[in-house]
């Protein structure tokens, strides 16, 4: 399905605003009418851009994965050293979760339950790609460090995802710990956990 | 508010069954009628036990914190050595998240959004108690290990909570990693992250 850049841009705008509505009212509690109103479209106008509420939820989650690709993976892809690449990936992912702009989207991304099966499958494939990327990178870091790995790349990846994705539950950039400080501390914590030394 | 043991037991049963309904239909999507049906009560009978849907959600979350107290904290409270106590706390908390029986409850526990302000305040106070318990224990472990702490007890606590609470997103006890193995690996991972050595 080819989309013009304009249509893609419009869909993203709808996703951002709809994410806020779902976040506030819950997926089941929000109607397409609520969303049309928030987006500034008629209901018919909204349906022109997105065929169903279920599809809209999928598009929001898909957009969340797009942001991860664009804001994190795209930026680190030219880094050759696996350790530095992993470090920058962690910093980028933390930034994505912590920054207010996309918070509703990143929260919704992990509420997989409401999504119909075909959509869930597509989304899980994208999440799996990211996990495999992390696993590969972690394995390279372990190989570079030498010795017997202390933890499988898979379990280390999920520990890392847990630490980062949990941030939305408690971390506030206005609190006592600055984001740059937080990122540095967790990078070091993770590398110690992974290698026994930061 | 004094409750008889019977009434408390009944409320817990309602909480367990209602948690499943909320989990499947979403908080907004589930009606008190749906819940009465799942519990095997009339709607009037359900309202006899719990005054509102909002109150019910609070009772479910409160029950989740009760389980944490009973299944984890109660069991470790006589352990004197801070390191062993932390180790057993991690193992117990992982068990709580991973075991199927209470999964809906532990998932719902972290969906704070739907809860009205007064309830949310009470619940957050209980969560805060647990975090302070972890912080205190971690500080003791660091003091015992000596040297300058590598990470604040607070950031270490939230890293630990992230690793553990994220498990419901991906871990299956039927998968290749046994629960006891998982717990051991994450205990070691956390202690390395905390102290630089497991």
Short mmCIF file of C-alpha atoms in Angstrom, two decimals:
data_model
loop_
_atom_site.label_atom_id
_atom_site.label_comp_id
_atom_site.label_asym_id
_atom_site.label_seq_id
_atom_site.Cartn_x
_atom_site.Cartn_y
_atom_site.Cartn_z
CA UNK A 1 0.00 0.00 0.00
CA UNK A 2 1.75 3.15 -1.20
CA UNK A 3 1.08 6.22 0.88
CA UNK A 4 1.98 9.73 -0.11
CA UNK A 5 4.22 11.62 2.30
CA UNK A 6 1.30 13.95 3.10
CA UNK A 7 -1.05 11.09 3.97
CA UNK A 8 1.66 9.51 6.11
CA UNK A 9 2.24 12.80 7.92
CA UNK A 10 -1.51 13.21 8.52
CA UNK A 11 -1.80 9.66 9.84
CA UNK A 12 1.04 10.32 12.27
CA UNK A 13 -0.67 13.42 13.55
CA UNK A 14 -3.87 11.42 14.03
CA UNK A 15 -1.88 8.73 15.86
CA UNK A 16 -0.33 11.23 18.26
CA UNK A 17 -3.66 12.82 19.15
CA UNK A 18 -5.56 9.53 19.28
CA UNK A 19 -2.90 8.06 21.56
CA UNK A 20 -3.68 10.78 24.08
CA UNK A 21 -7.40 9.98 23.92
CA UNK A 22 -6.80 6.23 24.37
CA UNK A 23 -4.40 7.00 27.19
CA UNK A 24 -6.98 9.12 29.00
CA UNK A 25 -10.17 7.17 28.33
CA UNK A 26 -8.81 3.69 27.77
CA UNK A 27 -9.10 1.87 24.46
CA UNK A 28 -12.58 0.55 25.19
CA UNK A 29 -13.76 3.81 26.71
CA UNK A 30 -12.77 5.97 23.72
CA UNK A 31 -15.06 6.14 20.67
CA UNK A 32 -14.08 7.02 17.12
CA UNK A 33 -16.28 10.09 17.68
CA UNK A 34 -14.04 11.15 20.62
CA UNK A 35 -11.00 10.68 18.45
CA UNK A 36 -12.44 12.56 15.47
CA UNK A 37 -13.18 15.46 17.79
CA UNK A 38 -9.64 15.46 19.24
CA UNK A 39 -8.14 15.33 15.76
CA UNK A 40 -10.45 18.06 14.43
CA UNK A 41 -12.08 15.88 11.79
CA UNK A 42 -15.60 14.64 11.18
CA UNK A 43 -16.11 10.97 11.90
CA UNK A 44 -16.31 10.35 8.14
CA UNK A 45 -13.09 12.31 7.70
CA UNK A 46 -11.36 10.17 10.31
CA UNK A 47 -12.56 6.96 8.65
CA UNK A 48 -11.07 8.24 5.40
CA UNK A 49 -7.62 8.05 7.03
CA UNK A 50 -8.07 4.93 9.11
CA UNK A 51 -10.61 2.18 8.51
CA UNK A 52 -11.41 1.10 12.10
CA UNK A 53 -10.61 1.69 15.76
CA UNK A 54 -8.65 -1.55 15.84
CA UNK A 55 -6.62 -0.42 12.82
CA UNK A 56 -6.01 2.93 14.51
CA UNK A 57 -4.61 1.23 17.61
CA UNK A 58 -2.33 -0.81 15.36
CA UNK A 59 -1.20 2.33 13.51
CA UNK A 60 -0.36 4.01 16.83
CA UNK A 61 1.71 1.04 17.95
CA UNK A 62 3.34 0.80 14.53
CA UNK A 63 4.20 4.48 14.77
CA UNK A 64 5.79 3.77 18.17
CA UNK A 65 8.06 1.21 16.51
CA UNK A 66 8.80 3.68 13.67
CA UNK A 67 9.97 6.23 16.24
CA UNK A 68 12.24 3.60 17.82
CA UNK A 69 13.75 2.93 14.38
CA UNK A 70 14.14 6.58 13.51
CA UNK A 71 15.17 8.06 16.83
CA UNK A 72 17.39 5.23 18.06
CA UNK A 73 18.46 2.63 15.51
CA UNK A 74 18.99 4.98 12.57
CA UNK A 75 21.34 7.10 14.67
CA UNK A 76 23.58 4.28 15.84
CA UNK A 77 23.77 2.22 12.69
CA UNK A 78 27.11 3.64 11.57
CA UNK A 79 28.85 2.97 14.90
CA UNK A 80 31.29 0.11 14.41
CA UNK A 81 32.33 -0.65 18.00
CA UNK A 82 29.64 -2.92 19.54
CA UNK A 83 30.13 -1.56 23.04
CA UNK A 84 29.72 2.06 21.96
CA UNK A 85 26.79 1.08 19.74
CA UNK A 86 25.04 -0.64 22.66
CA UNK A 87 25.77 2.32 24.91
CA UNK A 88 24.23 4.75 22.42
CA UNK A 89 21.25 2.43 21.87
CA UNK A 90 20.53 2.41 25.61
CA UNK A 91 20.85 6.20 25.83
CA UNK A 92 18.58 6.65 22.78
CA UNK A 93 15.96 4.21 24.04
CA UNK A 94 15.90 5.87 27.48
CA UNK A 95 15.44 9.24 25.77
CA UNK A 96 12.50 7.86 23.80
CA UNK A 97 10.73 6.57 26.92
CA UNK A 98 11.46 9.59 29.07
CA UNK A 99 10.65 12.45 26.73
CA UNK A 100 7.13 13.70 27.21
CA UNK A 101 6.25 14.15 23.54
CA UNK A 102 5.64 10.52 22.74
CA UNK A 103 4.86 9.16 26.20
CA UNK A 104 1.29 8.08 25.40
CA UNK A 105 2.53 6.22 22.36
CA UNK A 106 5.25 4.32 24.16
CA UNK A 107 2.85 3.38 26.96
CA UNK A 108 0.21 2.15 24.54
CA UNK A 109 2.84 0.16 22.67
CA UNK A 110 3.01 -2.29 25.53
CA UNK A 111 -0.71 -2.76 25.96
CA UNK A 112 -0.97 -5.53 23.44
CA UNK A 113 -4.16 -7.02 24.73
CA UNK A 114 -6.67 -4.91 22.83
CA UNK A 115 -5.12 -5.65 19.45
CA UNK A 116 -6.71 -8.15 17.06
CA UNK A 117 -4.65 -11.19 16.15
CA UNK A 118 -3.39 -10.25 12.66
CA UNK A 119 -2.28 -6.81 13.87
CA UNK A 120 -0.70 -8.26 16.99
CA UNK A 121 1.30 -10.67 14.86
CA UNK A 122 2.71 -7.88 12.71
CA UNK A 123 3.59 -5.80 15.71
CA UNK A 124 5.20 -8.67 17.58
CA UNK A 125 7.37 -9.32 14.52
CA UNK A 126 8.68 -5.76 14.75
CA UNK A 127 9.29 -6.06 18.49
CA UNK A 128 11.09 -9.34 17.87
CA UNK A 129 13.37 -7.64 15.33
CA UNK A 130 14.40 -5.14 17.97
CA UNK A 131 15.05 -7.83 20.55
CA UNK A 132 17.14 -9.75 18.05
CA UNK A 133 19.11 -6.61 17.29
CA UNK A 134 19.81 -6.21 21.03
CA UNK A 135 20.71 -9.86 21.43
CA UNK A 136 23.15 -9.71 18.51
CA UNK A 137 24.77 -6.56 19.82
CA UNK A 138 25.04 -7.94 23.36
CA UNK A 139 26.61 -11.15 22.03
CA UNK A 140 29.21 -9.03 20.18
CA UNK A 141 29.96 -7.07 23.34
CA UNK A 142 30.40 -10.31 25.27
CA UNK A 143 32.66 -11.79 22.58
CA UNK A 144 34.76 -8.63 22.55
CA UNK A 145 35.13 -8.80 26.35
CA UNK A 146 36.20 -12.45 26.10
CA UNK A 147 35.69 -15.19 28.68
CA UNK A 148 32.57 -17.22 29.30
CA UNK A 149 29.33 -15.16 29.02
CA UNK A 150 27.77 -14.55 32.45
CA UNK A 151 24.22 -14.30 31.09
CA UNK A 152 22.58 -15.23 27.78
CA UNK A 153 22.11 -12.32 25.36
CA UNK A 154 18.40 -13.06 25.45
CA UNK A 155 17.96 -12.74 29.22
CA UNK A 156 20.27 -9.72 29.23
CA UNK A 157 18.14 -8.08 26.50
CA UNK A 158 14.94 -8.52 28.47
CA UNK A 159 16.56 -7.25 31.66
CA UNK A 160 17.60 -4.15 29.73
CA UNK A 161 14.14 -3.69 28.21
CA UNK A 162 12.63 -4.06 31.68
CA UNK A 163 14.88 -1.40 33.17
CA UNK A 164 14.18 1.04 30.32
CA UNK A 165 10.50 0.41 29.68
CA UNK A 166 9.69 0.61 33.39
CA UNK A 167 10.92 4.20 33.53
CA UNK A 168 7.53 5.62 32.54
CA UNK A 169 6.15 4.25 35.82
CA UNK A 170 8.35 6.37 38.05
CA UNK A 171 10.91 8.61 36.39
CA UNK A 172 10.29 12.32 36.08
CA UNK A 173 12.78 14.52 34.18
CA UNK A 174 11.83 17.27 36.66
CA UNK A 175 12.98 15.12 39.61
CA UNK A 176 16.41 15.10 41.29
CA UNK A 177 18.11 12.83 38.73
CA UNK A 178 18.87 14.42 35.35
CA UNK A 179 18.19 12.34 32.28
CA UNK A 180 21.85 12.33 31.19
CA UNK A 181 22.87 11.16 34.68
CA UNK A 182 20.17 8.48 34.71
CA UNK A 183 21.26 7.17 31.32
CA UNK A 184 24.93 7.04 32.35
CA UNK A 185 24.13 5.23 35.62
CA UNK A 186 21.96 2.63 33.89
CA UNK A 187 24.46 2.11 31.07
CA UNK A 188 27.11 1.35 33.70
CA UNK A 189 24.71 -0.78 35.76
CA UNK A 190 23.83 -2.84 32.70
CA UNK A 191 27.43 -3.33 31.60
CA UNK A 192 28.39 -4.46 35.10
CA UNK A 193 25.49 -6.91 35.11
CA UNK A 194 26.52 -8.15 31.69
CA UNK A 195 30.28 -8.33 32.06
CA UNK A 196 30.99 -8.03 35.79
CA UNK A 197 32.66 -4.67 35.12
CA UNK A 198 31.44 -1.38 33.65
CA UNK B 1 -13.42 -0.90 58.72
CA UNK B 2 -13.48 -4.32 60.37
CA UNK B 3 -14.17 -7.21 58.07
CA UNK B 4 -14.91 -10.75 59.10
CA UNK B 5 -12.56 -13.42 57.78
CA UNK B 6 -15.39 -14.83 55.65
CA UNK B 7 -16.19 -11.50 54.06
CA UNK B 8 -12.51 -10.95 53.38
CA UNK B 9 -12.21 -14.38 51.78
CA UNK B 10 -15.25 -13.71 49.60
CA UNK B 11 -13.90 -10.33 48.54
CA UNK B 12 -10.63 -11.95 47.53
CA UNK B 13 -12.46 -14.50 45.41
CA UNK B 14 -14.37 -11.67 43.75
CA UNK B 15 -11.11 -9.82 43.16
CA UNK B 16 -9.49 -12.82 41.47
CA UNK B 17 -12.42 -13.42 39.13
CA UNK B 18 -13.02 -9.73 38.44
CA UNK B 19 -9.34 -9.26 37.62
CA UNK B 20 -9.72 -11.77 34.83
CA UNK B 21 -12.74 -9.90 33.43
CA UNK B 22 -10.92 -6.54 33.55
CA UNK B 23 -7.89 -8.15 31.98
CA UNK B 24 -9.93 -9.54 29.10
CA UNK B 25 -12.38 -6.70 28.46
CA UNK B 26 -10.42 -3.73 29.80
CA UNK B 27 -11.55 -1.71 32.80
CA UNK B 28 -13.81 0.55 30.72
CA UNK B 29 -15.14 -2.32 28.61
CA UNK B 30 -16.22 -4.46 31.58
CA UNK B 31 -19.52 -3.75 33.33
CA UNK B 32 -20.47 -4.66 36.90
CA UNK B 33 -23.00 -6.98 35.23
CA UNK B 34 -20.14 -8.84 33.47
CA UNK B 35 -18.34 -9.15 36.76
CA UNK B 36 -21.41 -10.31 38.71
CA UNK B 37 -21.88 -13.02 36.07
CA UNK B 38 -18.25 -14.17 36.29
CA UNK B 39 -18.43 -14.26 40.09
CA UNK B 40 -21.78 -16.08 40.11
CA UNK B 41 -23.67 -13.33 41.92
CA UNK B 42 -26.55 -11.07 41.03
CA UNK B 43 -25.61 -7.46 40.43
CA UNK B 44 -27.21 -6.56 43.79
CA UNK B 45 -25.23 -9.36 45.44
CA UNK B 46 -22.00 -8.01 43.97
CA UNK B 47 -22.79 -4.48 45.18
CA UNK B 48 -23.29 -5.93 48.67
CA UNK B 49 -19.60 -6.87 48.68
CA UNK B 50 -18.16 -3.92 46.83
CA UNK B 51 -19.76 -0.49 46.48
CA UNK B 52 -18.59 0.52 43.00
CA UNK B 53 -16.51 -0.51 39.99
CA UNK B 54 -13.85 1.98 40.98
CA UNK B 55 -13.75 0.51 44.49
CA UNK B 56 -13.49 -2.98 43.00
CA UNK B 57 -10.48 -2.00 40.93
CA UNK B 58 -8.89 -0.56 44.07
CA UNK B 59 -9.64 -3.78 46.01
CA UNK B 60 -7.99 -5.84 43.26
CA UNK B 61 -4.87 -3.70 43.36
CA UNK B 62 -4.87 -3.72 47.14
CA UNK B 63 -5.12 -7.50 47.02
CA UNK B 64 -2.11 -7.53 44.69
CA UNK B 65 -0.12 -5.65 47.33
CA UNK B 66 -1.44 -8.04 50.04
CA UNK B 67 -0.09 -10.97 48.04
CA UNK B 68 3.30 -9.25 47.78
CA UNK B 69 3.32 -8.83 51.56
CA UNK B 70 2.20 -12.37 52.27
CA UNK B 71 4.07 -14.32 49.60
CA UNK B 72 7.31 -12.36 49.63
CA UNK B 73 7.92 -10.03 52.56
CA UNK B 74 6.42 -12.21 55.28
CA UNK B 75 8.71 -15.07 54.23
CA UNK B 76 11.95 -13.12 54.33
CA UNK B 77 11.38 -11.00 57.40
CA UNK B 78 13.34 -13.26 59.73
CA UNK B 79 16.44 -13.38 57.51
CA UNK B 80 19.16 -11.34 59.18
CA UNK B 81 21.81 -11.18 56.45
CA UNK B 82 20.85 -8.33 54.08
CA UNK B 83 22.36 -9.99 51.04
CA UNK B 84 20.46 -13.24 51.58
CA UNK B 85 17.31 -11.30 52.40
CA UNK B 86 17.56 -9.33 49.14
CA UNK B 87 18.28 -12.53 47.22
CA UNK B 88 15.16 -14.20 48.65
CA UNK B 89 13.07 -11.08 48.05
CA UNK B 90 14.06 -11.10 44.36
CA UNK B 91 13.29 -14.82 44.04
CA UNK B 92 9.92 -14.37 45.78
CA UNK B 93 8.93 -11.37 43.70
CA UNK B 94 9.86 -13.15 40.46
CA UNK B 95 7.74 -16.10 41.56
CA UNK B 96 4.79 -13.79 42.18
CA UNK B 97 5.00 -12.24 38.71
CA UNK B 98 5.65 -15.48 36.87
CA UNK B 99 3.11 -17.81 38.43
CA UNK B 100 -0.05 -17.99 36.39
CA UNK B 101 -2.51 -17.91 39.28
CA UNK B 102 -2.27 -14.22 40.01
CA UNK B 103 -1.06 -12.92 36.68
CA UNK B 104 -4.11 -10.78 35.94
CA UNK B 105 -3.81 -9.17 39.34
CA UNK B 106 -0.15 -8.29 39.02
CA UNK B 107 -0.73 -6.87 35.53
CA UNK B 108 -3.66 -4.75 36.67
CA UNK B 109 -1.62 -3.51 39.61
CA UNK B 110 0.48 -1.41 37.28
CA UNK B 111 -2.37 0.13 35.32
CA UNK B 112 -2.86 3.02 37.68
CA UNK B 113 -4.60 5.32 35.26
CA UNK B 114 -8.17 4.13 35.76
CA UNK B 115 -8.07 4.59 39.52
CA UNK B 116 -9.70 7.61 41.15
CA UNK B 117 -7.44 9.97 43.06
CA UNK B 118 -8.13 8.93 46.68
CA UNK B 119 -7.69 5.25 45.84
CA UNK B 120 -4.58 5.94 43.80
CA UNK B 121 -3.06 7.79 46.73
CA UNK B 122 -3.61 4.86 49.10
CA UNK B 123 -2.18 2.42 46.62
CA UNK B 124 0.83 4.55 45.82
CA UNK B 125 1.57 4.73 49.55
CA UNK B 126 1.75 0.92 49.65
CA UNK B 127 3.95 0.78 46.55
CA UNK B 128 6.19 3.42 48.10
CA UNK B 129 6.54 1.30 51.25
CA UNK B 130 7.81 -1.59 49.15
CA UNK B 131 10.26 0.62 47.27
CA UNK B 132 11.56 2.01 50.57
CA UNK B 133 11.98 -1.52 51.87
CA UNK B 134 14.04 -2.37 48.77
CA UNK B 135 16.08 0.82 49.04
CA UNK B 136 16.87 0.14 52.69
CA UNK B 137 17.88 -3.43 52.01
CA UNK B 138 20.02 -2.44 49.02
CA UNK B 139 21.76 0.24 51.10
CA UNK B 140 22.56 -2.41 53.73
CA UNK B 141 23.98 -4.72 51.07
CA UNK B 142 26.13 -1.89 49.73
CA UNK B 143 27.35 -0.97 53.23
CA UNK B 144 28.20 -4.61 53.92
CA UNK B 145 30.18 -4.83 50.66
CA UNK B 146 32.05 -1.64 51.58
CA UNK B 147 33.54 0.95 49.23
CA UNK B 148 31.75 3.78 47.48
CA UNK B 149 28.26 2.80 46.23
CA UNK B 150 28.19 2.43 42.43
CA UNK B 151 24.52 3.34 42.13
CA UNK B 152 21.99 4.94 44.47
CA UNK B 153 19.66 2.48 46.28
CA UNK B 154 16.76 4.29 44.64
CA UNK B 155 17.91 3.85 41.04
CA UNK B 156 18.98 0.27 41.80
CA UNK B 157 15.51 -0.46 43.25
CA UNK B 158 13.75 0.78 40.14
CA UNK B 159 16.11 -1.13 37.86
CA UNK B 160 15.25 -4.26 39.84
CA UNK B 161 11.52 -3.57 39.71
CA UNK B 162 11.80 -3.01 35.95
CA UNK B 163 13.58 -6.32 35.38
CA UNK B 164 11.04 -8.23 37.49
CA UNK B 165 7.81 -6.49 36.55
CA UNK B 166 8.65 -6.69 32.84
CA UNK B 167 8.68 -10.50 32.99
CA UNK B 168 4.95 -10.77 32.32
CA UNK B 169 5.58 -9.28 28.87
CA UNK B 170 7.78 -12.09 27.66
CA UNK B 171 8.58 -14.89 30.10
CA UNK B 172 6.83 -18.22 29.87
CA UNK B 173 7.49 -20.92 32.49
CA UNK B 174 6.91 -23.44 29.67
CA UNK B 175 9.79 -21.95 27.65
CA UNK B 176 13.45 -23.04 27.58
CA UNK B 177 14.48 -21.21 30.78
CA UNK B 178 13.21 -22.72 34.03
CA UNK B 179 11.96 -20.33 36.66
CA UNK B 180 14.62 -21.31 39.20
CA UNK B 181 17.31 -20.74 36.57
CA UNK B 182 15.81 -17.40 35.57
CA UNK B 183 15.70 -16.25 39.19
CA UNK B 184 19.31 -17.28 39.82
CA UNK B 185 20.55 -15.54 36.66
CA UNK B 186 18.72 -12.31 37.48
CA UNK B 187 19.83 -12.35 41.12
CA UNK B 188 23.44 -12.61 39.92
CA UNK B 189 22.89 -10.00 37.20
CA UNK B 190 21.45 -7.57 39.72
CA UNK B 191 24.20 -8.10 42.29
CA UNK B 192 26.86 -7.55 39.61
CA UNK B 193 25.11 -4.36 38.53
CA UNK B 194 24.90 -3.25 42.14
CA UNK B 195 28.34 -4.22 43.41
CA UNK B 196 30.42 -4.98 40.34
CA UNK B 197 30.59 -8.63 41.42
CA UNK B 198 27.94 -11.31 41.96
#
